[in-house]
Coordinates of C-alpha atoms in Angstrom, one line a residue:
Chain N
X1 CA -155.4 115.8 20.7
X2 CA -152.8 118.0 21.6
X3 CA -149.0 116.5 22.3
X4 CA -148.3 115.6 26.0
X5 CA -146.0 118.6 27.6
X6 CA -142.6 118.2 29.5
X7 CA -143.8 120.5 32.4
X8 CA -140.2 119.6 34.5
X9 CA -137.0 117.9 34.3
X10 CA -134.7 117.0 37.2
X11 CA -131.7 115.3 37.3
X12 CA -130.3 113.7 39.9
X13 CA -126.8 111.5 41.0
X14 CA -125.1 109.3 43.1
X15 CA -121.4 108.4 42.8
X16 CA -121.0 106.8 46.3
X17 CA -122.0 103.0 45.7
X18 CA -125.1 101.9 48.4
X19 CA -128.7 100.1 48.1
X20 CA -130.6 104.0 47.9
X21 CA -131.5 105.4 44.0
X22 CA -132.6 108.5 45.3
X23 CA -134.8 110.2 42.5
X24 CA -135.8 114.0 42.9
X25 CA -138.7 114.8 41.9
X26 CA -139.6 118.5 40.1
X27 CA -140.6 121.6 42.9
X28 CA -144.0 121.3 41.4
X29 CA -146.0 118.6 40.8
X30 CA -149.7 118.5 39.6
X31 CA -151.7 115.1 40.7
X32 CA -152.5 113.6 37.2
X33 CA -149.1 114.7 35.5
X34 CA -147.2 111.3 34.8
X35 CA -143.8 110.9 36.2
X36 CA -141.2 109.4 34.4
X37 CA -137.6 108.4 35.8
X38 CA -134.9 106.8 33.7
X39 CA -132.7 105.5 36.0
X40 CA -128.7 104.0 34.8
X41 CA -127.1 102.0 37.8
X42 CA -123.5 101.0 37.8
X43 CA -122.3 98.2 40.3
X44 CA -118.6 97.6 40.4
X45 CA -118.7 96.7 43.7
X46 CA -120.7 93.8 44.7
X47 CA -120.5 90.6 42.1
X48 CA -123.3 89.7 40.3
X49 CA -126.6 91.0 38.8
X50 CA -128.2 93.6 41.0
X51 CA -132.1 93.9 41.7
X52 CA -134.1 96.7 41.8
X53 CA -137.3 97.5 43.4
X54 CA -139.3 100.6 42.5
X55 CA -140.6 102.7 45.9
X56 CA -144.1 102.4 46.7
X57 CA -146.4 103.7 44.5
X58 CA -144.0 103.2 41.4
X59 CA -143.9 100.8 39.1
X60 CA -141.4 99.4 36.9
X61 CA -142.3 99.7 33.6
X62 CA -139.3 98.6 31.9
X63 CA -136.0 96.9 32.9
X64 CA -132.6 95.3 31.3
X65 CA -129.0 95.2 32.7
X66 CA -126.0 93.6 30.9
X67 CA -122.7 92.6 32.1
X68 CA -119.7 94.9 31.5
X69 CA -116.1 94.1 33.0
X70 CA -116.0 90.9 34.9
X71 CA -117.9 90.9 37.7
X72 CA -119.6 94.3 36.8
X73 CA -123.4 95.0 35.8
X74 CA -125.2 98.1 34.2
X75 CA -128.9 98.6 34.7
X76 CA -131.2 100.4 33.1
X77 CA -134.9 100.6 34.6
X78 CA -137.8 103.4 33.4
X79 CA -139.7 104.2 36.4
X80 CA -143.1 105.7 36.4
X81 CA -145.9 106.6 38.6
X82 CA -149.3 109.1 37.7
X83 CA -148.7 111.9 40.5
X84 CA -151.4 111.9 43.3
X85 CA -149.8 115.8 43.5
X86 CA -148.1 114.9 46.8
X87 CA -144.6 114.2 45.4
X88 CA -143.4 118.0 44.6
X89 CA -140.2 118.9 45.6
X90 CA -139.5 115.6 47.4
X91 CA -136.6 112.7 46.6
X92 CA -138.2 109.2 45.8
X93 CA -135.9 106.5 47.2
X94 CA -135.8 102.8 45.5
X95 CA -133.9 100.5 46.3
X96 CA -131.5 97.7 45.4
X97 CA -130.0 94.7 46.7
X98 CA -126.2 95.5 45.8
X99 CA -124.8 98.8 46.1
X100 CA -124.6 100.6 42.7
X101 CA -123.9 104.5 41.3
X102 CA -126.5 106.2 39.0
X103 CA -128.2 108.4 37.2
X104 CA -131.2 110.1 37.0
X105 CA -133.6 111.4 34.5
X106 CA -137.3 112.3 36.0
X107 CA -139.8 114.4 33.4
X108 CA -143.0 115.6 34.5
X109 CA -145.4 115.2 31.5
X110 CA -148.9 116.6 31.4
X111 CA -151.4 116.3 29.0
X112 CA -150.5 112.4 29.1
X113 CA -153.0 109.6 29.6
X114 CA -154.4 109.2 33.4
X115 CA -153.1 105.4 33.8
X116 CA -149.6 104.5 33.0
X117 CA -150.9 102.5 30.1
X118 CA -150.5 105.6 27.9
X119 CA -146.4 105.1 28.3
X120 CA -145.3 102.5 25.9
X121 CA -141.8 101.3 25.8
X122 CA -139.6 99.0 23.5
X123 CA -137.7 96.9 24.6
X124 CA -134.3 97.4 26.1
X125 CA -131.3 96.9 23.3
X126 CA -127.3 96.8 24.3
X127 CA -125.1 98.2 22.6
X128 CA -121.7 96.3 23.0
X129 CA -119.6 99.7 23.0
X130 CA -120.0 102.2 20.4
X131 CA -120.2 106.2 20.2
X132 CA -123.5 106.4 18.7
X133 CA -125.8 104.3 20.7
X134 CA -129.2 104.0 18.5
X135 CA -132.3 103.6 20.0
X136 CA -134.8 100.9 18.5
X137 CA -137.2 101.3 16.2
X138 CA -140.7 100.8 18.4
X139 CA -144.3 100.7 17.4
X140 CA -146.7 101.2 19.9
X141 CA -149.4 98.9 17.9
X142 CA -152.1 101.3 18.6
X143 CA -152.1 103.3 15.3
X144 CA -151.1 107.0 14.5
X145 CA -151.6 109.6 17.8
X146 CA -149.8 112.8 18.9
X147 CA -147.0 110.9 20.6
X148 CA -144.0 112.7 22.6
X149 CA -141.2 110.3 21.5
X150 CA -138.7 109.9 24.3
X151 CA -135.3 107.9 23.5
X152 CA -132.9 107.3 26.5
X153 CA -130.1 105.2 27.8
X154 CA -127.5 104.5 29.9
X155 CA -123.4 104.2 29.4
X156 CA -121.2 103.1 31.1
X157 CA -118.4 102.6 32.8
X158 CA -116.6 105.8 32.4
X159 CA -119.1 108.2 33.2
X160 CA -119.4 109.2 29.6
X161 CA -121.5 112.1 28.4
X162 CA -124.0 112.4 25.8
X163 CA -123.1 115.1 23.3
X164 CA -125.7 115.1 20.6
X165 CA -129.3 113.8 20.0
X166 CA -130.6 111.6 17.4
X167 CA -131.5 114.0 14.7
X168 CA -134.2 115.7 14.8
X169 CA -134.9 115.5 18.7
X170 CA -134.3 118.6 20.9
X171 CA -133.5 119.2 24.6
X172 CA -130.9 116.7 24.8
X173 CA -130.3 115.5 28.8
X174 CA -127.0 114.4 30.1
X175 CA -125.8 113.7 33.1
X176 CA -122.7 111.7 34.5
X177 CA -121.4 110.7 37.3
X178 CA -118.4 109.0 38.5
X179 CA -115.3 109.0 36.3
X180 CA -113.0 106.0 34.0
X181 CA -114.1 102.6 35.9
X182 CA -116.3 103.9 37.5
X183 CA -118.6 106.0 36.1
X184 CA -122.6 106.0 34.6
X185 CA -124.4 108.3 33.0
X186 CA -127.7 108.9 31.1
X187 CA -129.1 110.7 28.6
X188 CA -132.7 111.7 26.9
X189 CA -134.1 113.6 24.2
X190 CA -137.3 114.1 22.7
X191 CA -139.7 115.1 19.8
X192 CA -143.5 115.7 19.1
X193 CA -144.7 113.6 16.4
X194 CA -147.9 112.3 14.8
X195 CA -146.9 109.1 13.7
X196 CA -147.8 105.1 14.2
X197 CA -144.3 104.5 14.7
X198 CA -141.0 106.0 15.3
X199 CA -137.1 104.7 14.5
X200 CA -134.4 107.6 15.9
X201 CA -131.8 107.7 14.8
X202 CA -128.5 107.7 17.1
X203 CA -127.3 109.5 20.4
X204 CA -123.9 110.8 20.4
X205 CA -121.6 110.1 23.0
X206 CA -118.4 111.5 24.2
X207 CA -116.5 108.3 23.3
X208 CA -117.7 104.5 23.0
X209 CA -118.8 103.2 26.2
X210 CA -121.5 99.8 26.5
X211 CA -125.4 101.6 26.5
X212 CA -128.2 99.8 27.0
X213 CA -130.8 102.2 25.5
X214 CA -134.7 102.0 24.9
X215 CA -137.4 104.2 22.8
X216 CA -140.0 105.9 24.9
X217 CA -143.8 107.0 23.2
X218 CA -146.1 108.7 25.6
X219 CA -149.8 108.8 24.6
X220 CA -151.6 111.6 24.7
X221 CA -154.6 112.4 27.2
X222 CA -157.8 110.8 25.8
X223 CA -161.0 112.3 25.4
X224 CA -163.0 114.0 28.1
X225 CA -167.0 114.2 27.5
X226 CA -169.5 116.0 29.8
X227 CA -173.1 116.3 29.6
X228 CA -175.8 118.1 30.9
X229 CA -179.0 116.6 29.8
X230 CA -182.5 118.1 29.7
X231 CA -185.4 116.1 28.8
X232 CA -187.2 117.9 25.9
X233 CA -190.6 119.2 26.3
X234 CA -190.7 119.3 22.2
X235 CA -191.9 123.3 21.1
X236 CA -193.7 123.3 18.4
X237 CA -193.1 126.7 16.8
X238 CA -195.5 127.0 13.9
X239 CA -198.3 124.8 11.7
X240 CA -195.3 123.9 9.4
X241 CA -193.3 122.8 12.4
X242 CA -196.5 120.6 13.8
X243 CA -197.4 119.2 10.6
X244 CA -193.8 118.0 10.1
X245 CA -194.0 116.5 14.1
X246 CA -197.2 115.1 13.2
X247 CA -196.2 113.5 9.8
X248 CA -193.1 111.9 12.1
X249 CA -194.5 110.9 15.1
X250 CA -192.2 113.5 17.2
X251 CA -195.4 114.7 19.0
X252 CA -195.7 111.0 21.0
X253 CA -192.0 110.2 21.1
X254 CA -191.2 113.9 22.6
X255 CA -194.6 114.5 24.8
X256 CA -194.5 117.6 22.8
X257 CA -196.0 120.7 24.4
X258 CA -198.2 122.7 22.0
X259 CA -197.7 126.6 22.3
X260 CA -201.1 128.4 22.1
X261 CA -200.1 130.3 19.0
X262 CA -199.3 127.3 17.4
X263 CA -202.6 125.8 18.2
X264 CA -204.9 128.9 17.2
X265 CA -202.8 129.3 14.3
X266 CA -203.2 125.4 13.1
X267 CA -207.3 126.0 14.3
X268 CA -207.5 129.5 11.9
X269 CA -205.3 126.9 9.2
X270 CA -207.9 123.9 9.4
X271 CA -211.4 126.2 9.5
X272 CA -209.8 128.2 6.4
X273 CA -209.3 125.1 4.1
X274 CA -212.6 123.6 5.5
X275 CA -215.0 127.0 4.1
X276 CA -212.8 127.4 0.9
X277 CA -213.6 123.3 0.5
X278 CA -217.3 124.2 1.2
X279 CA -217.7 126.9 -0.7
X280 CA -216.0 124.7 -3.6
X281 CA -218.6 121.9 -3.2
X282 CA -221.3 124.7 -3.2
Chain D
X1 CA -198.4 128.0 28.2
X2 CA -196.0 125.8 28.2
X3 CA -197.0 122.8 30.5
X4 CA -194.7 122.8 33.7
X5 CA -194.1 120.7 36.6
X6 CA -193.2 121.1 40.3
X7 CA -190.0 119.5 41.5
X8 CA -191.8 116.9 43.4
X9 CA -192.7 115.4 40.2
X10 CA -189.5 116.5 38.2
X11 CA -187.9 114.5 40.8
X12 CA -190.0 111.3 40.3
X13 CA -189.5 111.3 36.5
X14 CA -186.0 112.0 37.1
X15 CA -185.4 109.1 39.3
X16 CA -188.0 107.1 36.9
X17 CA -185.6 107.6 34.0
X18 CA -182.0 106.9 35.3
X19 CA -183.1 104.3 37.5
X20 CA -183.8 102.2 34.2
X21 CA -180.1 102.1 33.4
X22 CA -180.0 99.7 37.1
X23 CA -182.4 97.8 35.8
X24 CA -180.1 94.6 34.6
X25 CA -178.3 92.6 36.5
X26 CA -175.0 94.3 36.0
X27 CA -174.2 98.5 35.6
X28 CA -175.4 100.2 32.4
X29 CA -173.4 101.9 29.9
X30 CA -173.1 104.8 28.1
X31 CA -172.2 104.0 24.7
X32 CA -170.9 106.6 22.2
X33 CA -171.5 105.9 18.9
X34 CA -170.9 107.0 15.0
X35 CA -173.7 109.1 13.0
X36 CA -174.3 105.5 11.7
X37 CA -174.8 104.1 15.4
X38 CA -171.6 102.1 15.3
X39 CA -170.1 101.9 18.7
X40 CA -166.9 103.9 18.7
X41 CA -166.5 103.7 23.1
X42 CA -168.6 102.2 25.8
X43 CA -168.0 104.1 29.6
X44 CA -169.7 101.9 32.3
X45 CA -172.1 103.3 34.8
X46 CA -172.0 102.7 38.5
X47 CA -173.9 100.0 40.3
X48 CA -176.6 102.6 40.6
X49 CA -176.1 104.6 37.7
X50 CA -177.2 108.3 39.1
X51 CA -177.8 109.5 42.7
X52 CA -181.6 110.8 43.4
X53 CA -182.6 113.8 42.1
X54 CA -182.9 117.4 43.1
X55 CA -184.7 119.9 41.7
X56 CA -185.4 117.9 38.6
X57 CA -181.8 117.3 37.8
X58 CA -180.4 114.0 38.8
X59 CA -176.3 113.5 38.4
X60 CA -174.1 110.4 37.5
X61 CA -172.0 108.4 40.1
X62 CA -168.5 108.1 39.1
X63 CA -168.2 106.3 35.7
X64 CA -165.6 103.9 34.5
X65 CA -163.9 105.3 31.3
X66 CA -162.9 102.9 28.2
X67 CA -159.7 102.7 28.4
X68 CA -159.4 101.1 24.8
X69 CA -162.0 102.9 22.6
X70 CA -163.2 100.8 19.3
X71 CA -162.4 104.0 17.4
X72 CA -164.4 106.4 15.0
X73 CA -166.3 109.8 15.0
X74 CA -168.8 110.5 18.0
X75 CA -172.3 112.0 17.0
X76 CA -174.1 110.5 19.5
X77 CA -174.7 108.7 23.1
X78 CA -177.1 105.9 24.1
X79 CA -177.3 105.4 28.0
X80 CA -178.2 101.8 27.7
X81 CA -179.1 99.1 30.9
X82 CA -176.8 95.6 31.1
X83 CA -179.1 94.3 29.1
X84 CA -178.3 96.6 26.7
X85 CA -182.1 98.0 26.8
X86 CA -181.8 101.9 25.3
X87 CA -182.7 104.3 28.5
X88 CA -182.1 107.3 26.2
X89 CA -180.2 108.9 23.5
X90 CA -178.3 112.3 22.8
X91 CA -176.5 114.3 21.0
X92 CA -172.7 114.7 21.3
X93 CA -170.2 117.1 19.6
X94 CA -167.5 119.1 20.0
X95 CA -166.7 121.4 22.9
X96 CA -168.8 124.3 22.0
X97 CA -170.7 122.4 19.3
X98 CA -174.2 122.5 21.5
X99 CA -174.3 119.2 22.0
X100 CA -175.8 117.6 25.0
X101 CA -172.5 115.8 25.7
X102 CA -169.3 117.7 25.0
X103 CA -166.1 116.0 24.1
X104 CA -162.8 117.4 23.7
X105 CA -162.8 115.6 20.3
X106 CA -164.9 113.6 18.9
X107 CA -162.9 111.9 16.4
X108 CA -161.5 109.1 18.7
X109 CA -158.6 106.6 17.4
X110 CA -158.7 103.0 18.6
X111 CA -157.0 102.2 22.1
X112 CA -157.4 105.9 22.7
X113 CA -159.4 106.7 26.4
X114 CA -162.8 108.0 27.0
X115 CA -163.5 109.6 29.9
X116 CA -167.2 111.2 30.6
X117 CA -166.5 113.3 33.9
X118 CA -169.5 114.8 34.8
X119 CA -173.4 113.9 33.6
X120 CA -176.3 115.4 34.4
X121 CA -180.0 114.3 33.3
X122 CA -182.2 116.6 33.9
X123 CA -186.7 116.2 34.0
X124 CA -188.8 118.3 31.7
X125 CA -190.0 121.7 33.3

């Protein structure tokens, strides 16, 4: 099967702290394409670990925060939803329950699978505060396929940005918001490969900042069948050809239809062995 | 000459056919299978499999894909009741390949989807 296809990408930011992650969404969107919103939070302004709650229709497919300077909290989530083709140039709005800055990362994908079982996601890692965050090694568990890998993560708190992707991946994504204190930012990159499984290697960011950071796989479309069936009426297109249906029964299973050549030319066949038998015995 | 039929009858042997995929308690299936008839998917009928037929040609409600496949090569397709009484078999190959189910590919890997979109069953002349 061919590799799903980034059709879009949109980022999108906030740096004023309030309960709104406001995702835009791509100009055009196809119903079927998959969706796919990385989303870094940064709250610095209400103690305490923050929830979020996808908007309707999303799901959460993945999740993890960790704690940065006292009192602070960094999330990451990976927000999905199959397109019913409605959501084209509009802004998705989740939600959480303290006030937090972010960034956003929303692909359109097609040639993905129709349910959002075909995106598989490892689990969320931290990294304590280092320059190269490094995504995890993930295995989807379902075996070799045409798989658009998609590593991502979040940094923060200075608002960091990712300067290189892990080697081998292209289109590196960055985008930041917010500055020293205050800041988060994300960043993406990805790669066609056929492959059961998939370690990439490290991001590159502008200087060490605490990540939290995660290794994407999307699955490509499955198989599509049609059929348009017509009940046989067997032909029988010579004595060879009717022997041979005789000989394997094809005649009853098929309710074969005879052709009058067929049949005068099997008659002229049986009468001609019949005399030269006679004339034989004569 | 070929014997024919008039639609009235097409119709009747149609209906007589796909109706025997309802037969069981539960929907039939439509099982895709290896050269060697090992199952390599299974898509699930509707309740009632296929909506009555007109001229001769009766077509499939919506079917449920498998969303996990066992896995393997497709050669072949047996529409099959919940009691997993055969209704009939076919041929299925590539797009293009003649078959009378076309899949985009036939070599399927397990947990990959299968999704049959459209079916059509059609009575002799």
């Amino acid at each position: 099967m061919p590799f799903p296809v980034v059709e879009d990408f949109v980022a999108s930011s906030d740096g004023t702290p309030d309960t709104t992650v406001a995702a835009t969404m791509p100009t055009t969107v196809n119903s079927g394409d998959m969706l796919i919103s990385i989303i870094g939070m940064y709250d610095i302004d209400d103690p305490g670990l923050f929830n979020f709650t996808p908007a309707s229709g999303w799901t959460n497919k993945r999740g993890g925060a960790t704690s940065g300077a006292p009192g602070t909290w960094g999330g990451l989530v990976i927000a999905a939803k199959i397109a019913d083709g409605t959501e084209g140039g509009t802004t998705v709005n989740h939600s959480t329950d303290d006030a937090v800055r972010d960034a956003i990362h929303t692909y359109r994908i097609s040639g993905a699978r129709s349910t959002l079982d075909g995106l598989h996601i490892s689990t969320i890692t931290v990294d304590t505060g280092s320059a190269n965050p490094n995504p995890p090694s993930y295995n989807p568990g379902i075996g070799a396929d045409d798989f658009l890998w998609l590593p991502c993560g979040m940094a923060f708190d200075d608002g960091q940005a990712w300067t290189a992707a892990p080697a081998n991946y292209t289109d590196l994504k960055s985008t930041a918001v917010g500055g020293e204190n205050s800041g988060v930012s994300v960043g993406s990159a990805r790669r066609e490969l056929n492959t059961a499984s998939e370690d990439p290697g490290a991001f590159t960011l502008e200087s060490a900042e605490r990540c939290l950071i995660v290794t994407m796989a999307i699955q490509p479309a499955g198989k599509v069948a049609t059929g348009v069936l017509v009940a046989g009426a067997a032909q029988v297109s010579g004595i060879a050809d009717l022997g041979n249906k005789l000989a394997t029964g094809a005649l009853q299973a098929d309710a074969a239809v005879v052709s009058g050549e067929a049949l005068t030319e099997f008659t002229h066949g049986f009468f001609r062995l019949f005399w030269r038998r006679r004339r034989r015995s004569d | 000459m070929a014997v024919t039929h008039p639609t009235s009858v097409r119709n009747t042997v149609a209906n007589t056919v796909v109706d025997l995929i309802d037969a069981g308690a539960g929907a039939g299936t439509l099982e895709y299978q290896t050269s060697g008839d090992v199952e390599v998917a299974t898509c699930t009928f509707s309740a009632t499999a296929f909506g009555n037929a007109a001229s001769g040609i009766a077509t499939a409600a919506a079917i449920t894909p498998d969303s996990s496949a066992t896995g393997g090569t497709i050669a072949k397709a047996r529409a099959k009741d919940s009691n997993t009484n055969e209704v009939f078999a076919c041929s299925v190959t590539a797009i293009g390949g003649g078959g009378d189910i076309e899949i985009t590919d036939v070599s399927v890997n397990a947990a990959d989807s299968v999704d049959t979109t459209s079916l059509t069953y059609e009575a002799m002349p």
